[in-house]
Amino acid sequence: MEYLSIKQTSEKWGISVRRIQVLCCENRIPGAMKIGSYWAIPAGAEKPDDKRIKSGKYVK
């Protein structure tokens, strides 16, 4: 299986490196593994949906 770095994944998905780090820490990217201080993300992984609040209103 081929893995990509966070930098390569951020260029592929068009989002920031920090956002991908957060997604990895929240286990939102299936198959992502932490090797030492680096994250290895499967090359075929799909970009997860953005579940952050965009309206500015918190909904319960």
PDB file of C-alpha atoms in Angstrom:
ATOM      1  CA  MET A   1       0.000   0.000   0.000  1.00  0.00           C
ATOM      2  CA  GLU A   2       1.298   3.433  -0.888  1.00  0.00           C
ATOM      3  CA  TYR A   3       1.253   6.236   1.672  1.00  0.00           C
ATOM      4  CA  LEU A   4       1.459  10.013   1.335  1.00  0.00           C
ATOM      5  CA  SER A   5       2.791  12.611   3.739  1.00  0.00           C
ATOM      6  CA  ILE A   6       0.609  15.363   5.186  1.00  0.00           C
ATOM      7  CA  LYS A   7       2.214  17.872   2.801  1.00  0.00           C
ATOM      8  CA  GLN A   8       1.441  15.739  -0.252  1.00  0.00           C
ATOM      9  CA  THR A   9      -2.123  15.139   0.936  1.00  0.00           C
ATOM     10  CA  SER A  10      -2.705  18.861   1.550  1.00  0.00           C
ATOM     11  CA  GLU A  11      -1.672  19.628  -2.040  1.00  0.00           C
ATOM     12  CA  LYS A  12      -3.896  16.827  -3.354  1.00  0.00           C
ATOM     13  CA  TRP A  13      -6.998  17.862  -1.364  1.00  0.00           C
ATOM     14  CA  GLY A  14      -6.433  21.638  -1.406  1.00  0.00           C
ATOM     15  CA  ILE A  15      -6.598  22.155   2.362  1.00  0.00           C
ATOM     16  CA  SER A  16      -3.994  23.217   4.912  1.00  0.00           C
ATOM     17  CA  VAL A  17      -1.413  20.962   6.535  1.00  0.00           C
ATOM     18  CA  ARG A  18      -2.756  21.864   9.972  1.00  0.00           C
ATOM     19  CA  ARG A  19      -6.306  20.850   9.011  1.00  0.00           C
ATOM     20  CA  ILE A  20      -5.056  17.429   7.912  1.00  0.00           C
ATOM     21  CA  GLN A  21      -3.193  17.034  11.215  1.00  0.00           C
ATOM     22  CA  VAL A  22      -6.444  17.719  13.064  1.00  0.00           C
ATOM     23  CA  LEU A  23      -8.340  15.227  10.889  1.00  0.00           C
ATOM     24  CA  CYS A  24      -5.694  12.576  11.616  1.00  0.00           C
ATOM     25  CA  CYS A  25      -5.822  13.222  15.362  1.00  0.00           C
ATOM     26  CA  GLU A  26      -9.627  12.916  15.291  1.00  0.00           C
ATOM     27  CA  ASN A  27      -9.347   9.580  13.375  1.00  0.00           C
ATOM     28  CA  ARG A  28     -11.406  11.016  10.500  1.00  0.00           C
ATOM     29  CA  ILE A  29      -9.062   9.659   7.793  1.00  0.00           C
ATOM     30  CA  PRO A  30      -9.364   5.852   7.601  1.00  0.00           C
ATOM     31  CA  GLY A  31      -6.032   4.047   7.493  1.00  0.00           C
ATOM     32  CA  ALA A  32      -3.919   7.032   8.624  1.00  0.00           C
ATOM     33  CA  MET A  33      -1.051   5.901  10.849  1.00  0.00           C
ATOM     34  CA  LYS A  34       1.353   7.838  13.012  1.00  0.00           C
ATOM     35  CA  ILE A  35       4.956   6.764  12.520  1.00  0.00           C
ATOM     36  CA  GLY A  36       7.112   8.521  15.092  1.00  0.00           C
ATOM     37  CA  SER A  37       6.164  12.172  14.742  1.00  0.00           C
ATOM     38  CA  TYR A  38       4.884  11.848  11.143  1.00  0.00           C
ATOM     39  CA  TRP A  39       1.509  10.840   9.752  1.00  0.00           C
ATOM     40  CA  ALA A  40       1.259   8.354   6.874  1.00  0.00           C
ATOM     41  CA  ILE A  41      -1.988   8.686   4.905  1.00  0.00           C
ATOM     42  CA  PRO A  42      -3.074   6.044   2.370  1.00  0.00           C
ATOM     43  CA  ALA A  43      -2.831   7.323  -1.215  1.00  0.00           C
ATOM     44  CA  GLY A  44      -6.405   6.227  -1.955  1.00  0.00           C
ATOM     45  CA  ALA A  45      -7.968   7.847   1.122  1.00  0.00           C
ATOM     46  CA  GLU A  46     -11.001  10.039   0.488  1.00  0.00           C
ATOM     47  CA  LYS A  47     -11.204  13.593   1.794  1.00  0.00           C
ATOM     48  CA  PRO A  48     -13.614  13.582   4.774  1.00  0.00           C
ATOM     49  CA  ASP A  49     -16.613  15.909   4.835  1.00  0.00           C
ATOM     50  CA  ASP A  50     -16.119  19.231   6.599  1.00  0.00           C
ATOM     51  CA  LYS A  51     -18.310  19.074   9.710  1.00  0.00           C
ATOM     52  CA  ARG A  52     -17.275  22.439  11.107  1.00  0.00           C
ATOM     53  CA  ILE A  53     -19.998  25.033  11.701  1.00  0.00           C
ATOM     54  CA  LYS A  54     -20.111  27.496   8.824  1.00  0.00           C
ATOM     55  CA  SER A  55     -23.291  29.427   9.640  1.00  0.00           C
ATOM     56  CA  GLY A  56     -21.898  30.929  12.843  1.00  0.00           C
ATOM     57  CA  LYS A  57     -24.780  29.391  14.809  1.00  0.00           C
ATOM     58  CA  TYR A  58     -24.396  26.367  17.040  1.00  0.00           C
ATOM     59  CA  VAL A  59     -27.150  23.844  16.492  1.00  0.00           C
ATOM     60  CA  LYS A  60     -27.966  21.246  19.121  1.00  0.00           C
TER      61      LYS A  60
END
